[in-house]
Tab-separated table of C-alpha atoms in Angstrom:
chain	number	residue	atom	x	y	z
N	1	MET	CA	-67.604	27.748	-68.243
N	2	GLN	CA	-68.694	31.369	-68.089
N	3	GLY	CA	-67.393	31.557	-64.511
N	4	ASP	CA	-63.915	30.404	-65.591
N	5	VAL	CA	-63.317	33.399	-67.863
N	6	ARG	CA	-62.335	36.858	-66.642
N	7	SER	CA	-61.600	40.046	-68.507
N	8	SER	CA	-57.976	41.058	-68.308
N	9	PRO	CA	-57.454	44.818	-68.608
N	10	LEU	CA	-53.698	44.349	-68.859
N	11	GLU	CA	-53.805	42.173	-71.909
N	12	GLY	CA	-56.939	43.571	-73.546
N	13	HIS	CA	-58.577	40.194	-74.007
N	14	ARG	CA	-60.353	37.495	-72.027
N	15	CYS	CA	-58.248	34.941	-70.137
N	16	SER	CA	-59.199	31.699	-68.424
N	17	VAL	CA	-58.559	31.415	-64.705
N	18	ALA	CA	-55.790	28.876	-65.454
N	19	MET	CA	-54.088	31.347	-67.790
N	20	ARG	CA	-54.358	34.122	-65.225
N	21	VAL	CA	-52.816	31.874	-62.532
N	22	ALA	CA	-49.965	30.938	-64.891
N	23	CYS	CA	-49.351	34.583	-65.770
N	24	TYR	CA	-49.470	35.549	-62.078
N	25	ARG	CA	-46.936	32.832	-61.163
N	26	THR	CA	-44.573	33.890	-63.965
N	27	ARG	CA	-44.851	37.555	-63.015
N	28	ARG	CA	-44.413	36.678	-59.299
N	29	ALA	CA	-41.233	34.694	-60.050
N	30	SER	CA	-39.875	37.622	-62.053
N	31	ILE	CA	-40.668	40.041	-59.231
N	32	GLU	CA	-39.048	37.729	-56.645
N	33	GLU	CA	-35.926	37.403	-58.784
N	34	ARG	CA	-35.674	41.187	-59.238
N	35	ARG	CA	-36.311	41.770	-55.525
N	36	SER	CA	-33.612	39.255	-54.603
N	37	THR	CA	-31.140	40.956	-56.933
N	38	MET	CA	-31.993	44.407	-55.508
N	39	THR	CA	-31.705	43.299	-51.881
N	40	ASP	CA	-28.373	41.607	-52.627
N	41	ARG	CA	-27.141	44.765	-54.344
N	42	HIS	CA	-28.529	46.939	-51.541
N	43	GLY	CA	-26.627	44.880	-48.925
N	44	LYS	CA	-23.436	44.994	-50.970
N	45	VAL	CA	-23.702	48.725	-51.464
N	46	GLN	CA	-23.640	49.397	-47.737
N	47	ALA	CA	-21.311	46.602	-46.602
N	48	PRO	CA	-17.711	47.336	-47.631
N	49	ALA	CA	-15.142	47.818	-44.889
N	50	ARG	CA	-13.330	50.372	-47.080
N	51	VAL	CA	-15.701	52.643	-48.956
N	52	ALA	CA	-15.091	53.276	-52.640
N	53	TRP	CA	-16.847	56.648	-52.873
N	54	ASP	CA	-16.397	56.777	-56.655
N	55	ARG	CA	-18.468	53.609	-57.022
N	56	LEU	CA	-21.525	54.792	-55.087
N	57	HIS	CA	-23.063	56.069	-58.324
N	58	GLU	CA	-23.355	52.445	-59.461
N	59	SER	CA	-26.121	51.902	-56.912
N	60	HIS	CA	-27.531	55.398	-56.404
N	61	SER	CA	-29.063	57.764	-58.968
N	62	LYS	CA	-27.351	61.091	-59.600
N	63	ASP	CA	-30.312	62.926	-57.997
N	64	VAL	CA	-30.938	60.424	-55.148
N	65	LEU	CA	-33.150	61.745	-52.329
N	66	VAL	CA	-31.749	60.700	-48.920
N	67	HIS	CA	-33.610	60.978	-45.601
N	68	TRP	CA	-31.198	60.953	-42.641
N	69	PRO	CA	-31.769	59.795	-39.010
N	70	ASP	CA	-31.447	63.338	-37.701
N	71	GLY	CA	-34.327	64.522	-39.863
N	72	HIS	CA	-32.485	66.319	-42.643
N	73	THR	CA	-32.954	65.396	-46.267
N	74	THR	CA	-30.458	65.754	-49.096
N	75	GLN	CA	-30.711	65.455	-52.836
N	76	GLY	CA	-27.984	64.382	-55.225
N	77	ILE	CA	-25.259	61.752	-55.129
N	78	GLU	CA	-22.461	64.285	-54.490
N	79	ARG	CA	-24.172	65.658	-51.380
N	80	HIS	CA	-24.899	62.121	-50.201
N	81	ILE	CA	-21.232	61.190	-50.548
N	82	GLU	CA	-20.137	64.321	-48.675
N	83	ASP	CA	-22.503	63.569	-45.793
N	84	LEU	CA	-21.265	59.954	-45.616
N	85	LYS	CA	-17.632	61.086	-45.738
N	86	ALA	CA	-18.274	63.428	-42.791
N	87	MET	CA	-18.911	60.371	-40.582
N	88	PHE	CA	-15.538	58.905	-41.547
N	89	VAL	CA	-13.621	62.069	-40.515
N	90	TYR	CA	-13.934	61.433	-36.772
N	91	ALA	CA	-14.412	57.614	-36.986
N	92	PRO	CA	-12.314	56.499	-39.971
N	93	ASP	CA	-12.801	52.847	-39.163
N	94	THR	CA	-16.624	53.088	-39.489
N	95	ARG	CA	-17.896	49.937	-41.168
N	96	ILE	CA	-20.969	47.844	-41.779
N	97	LEU	CA	-19.848	44.260	-42.073
N	98	VAL	CA	-23.046	42.299	-41.597
N	99	HIS	CA	-26.604	42.556	-42.880
N	100	PRO	CA	-28.494	39.786	-41.075
N	101	VAL	CA	-31.845	40.922	-42.517
N	102	LYS	CA	-32.565	41.738	-46.175
N	103	PHE	CA	-35.965	41.919	-47.798
N	104	GLY	CA	-37.951	43.784	-50.391
N	105	SER	CA	-41.332	44.421	-51.915
N	106	GLY	CA	-41.805	45.593	-55.488
N	107	ASP	CA	-39.234	48.326	-56.123
N	108	TRP	CA	-38.383	48.729	-52.433
N	109	THR	CA	-35.600	46.949	-50.511
N	110	SER	CA	-34.482	47.118	-46.927
N	111	VAL	CA	-31.463	45.866	-45.008
N	112	ILE	CA	-30.664	45.883	-41.316
N	113	GLY	CA	-27.011	46.010	-40.453
N	114	GLU	CA	-24.577	46.601	-37.628
N	115	MET	CA	-22.587	49.849	-37.933
N	116	GLU	CA	-19.433	50.029	-35.833
N	117	GLY	CA	-16.305	52.105	-35.463
N	118	THR	CA	-14.265	54.186	-33.032
N	119	PHE	CA	-14.289	57.930	-32.338
N	120	THR	CA	-10.517	58.493	-32.824
N	121	LYS	CA	-10.239	61.826	-34.665
N	122	PRO	CA	-11.565	65.320	-33.976
N	123	MET	CA	-15.248	65.743	-34.912
N	124	PRO	CA	-15.845	68.947	-36.919
N	125	THR	CA	-18.808	71.051	-35.759
N	126	ALA	CA	-21.009	73.474	-37.704
N	127	ASP	CA	-19.301	76.530	-36.116
N	128	GLY	CA	-15.897	75.493	-37.470
N	129	LYS	CA	-14.648	74.125	-34.166
N	130	SER	CA	-14.183	70.487	-33.300
N	131	ILE	CA	-14.844	68.009	-30.512
N	132	ALA	CA	-11.873	66.067	-29.215
N	133	PRO	CA	-11.972	62.311	-29.836
N	134	THR	CA	-12.926	60.114	-26.889
N	135	GLY	CA	-11.398	56.908	-28.244
N	136	LYS	CA	-14.714	55.144	-27.514
N	137	PRO	CA	-16.082	52.484	-29.849
N	138	PHE	CA	-19.635	52.325	-31.082
N	139	LYS	CA	-21.779	49.500	-32.399
N	140	LEU	CA	-25.422	49.990	-33.225
N	141	ALA	CA	-28.170	48.648	-35.432
N	142	MET	CA	-28.928	50.574	-38.575
N	143	CYS	CA	-31.474	50.166	-41.304
N	144	THR	CA	-31.640	51.491	-44.802
N	145	VAL	CA	-34.747	51.382	-46.995
N	146	GLY	CA	-34.277	52.066	-50.658
N	147	HIS	CA	-36.543	52.697	-53.644
N	148	TRP	CA	-35.130	51.432	-56.908
N	149	LYS	CA	-35.786	52.863	-60.366
N	150	GLY	CA	-33.848	51.939	-63.494
N	151	GLY	CA	-31.457	49.678	-61.551
N	152	VAL	CA	-30.369	52.352	-59.061
N	153	MET	CA	-31.682	53.762	-55.781
N	154	ASP	CA	-33.524	57.024	-56.353
N	155	GLU	CA	-34.640	57.410	-52.731
N	156	GLU	CA	-33.105	56.137	-49.474
N	157	TYR	CA	-34.168	56.285	-45.840
N	158	LEU	CA	-31.410	55.798	-43.235
N	159	PHE	CA	-32.287	54.835	-39.646
N	160	TRP	CA	-30.201	54.414	-36.495
N	161	ASP	CA	-30.529	55.593	-32.889
N	162	ASN	CA	-28.604	58.874	-32.691
N	163	GLN	CA	-28.971	59.070	-28.900
N	164	ALA	CA	-27.452	55.611	-28.447
N	165	TYR	CA	-24.726	56.599	-30.896
N	166	MET	CA	-23.860	59.774	-28.943
N	167	LYS	CA	-23.864	57.848	-25.642
N	168	GLN	CA	-21.542	55.180	-26.977
N	169	ILE	CA	-18.970	57.666	-28.276
N	170	GLY	CA	-19.102	59.607	-25.006
N	171	LEU	CA	-20.935	62.747	-26.114
N	172	ALA	CA	-24.209	62.182	-24.248
N	173	PRO	CA	-24.926	61.076	-20.679
């Protein structure tokens, strides 16, 4: 029977293998349930056809760290909202309606979606000028990976192919 007993540093006492397996299964079920909830919430956060900017704080921490596809990083929910809004200026119909893939591990979740819209309004540039709309639609795969802490995302990585995006809206050969 000596081989059936292991020391458990988490509980501070000795547990049988059967007890450890039962504890593992219970903990695993709890992790899976939490992961499922987070991936569902993650998908719902990104999916609305009409964005409710004032509700983004329900899923993102006030000091969320966001890594963008172009390489820049921002910190804070207000800055994140401003960057997201900038995309809607020149393509006000931008939407993510489907998330065919959702998964997670521990406190991390990821969703793959299809982002689409139409370049119908002038695109502001950094020098204060603007690029005339081309009227061209875009549809591309995107991915967001989020780290969750205290029920909200405290870090988010956004991925999509910027070159394909620029080609589709007529700004790249």
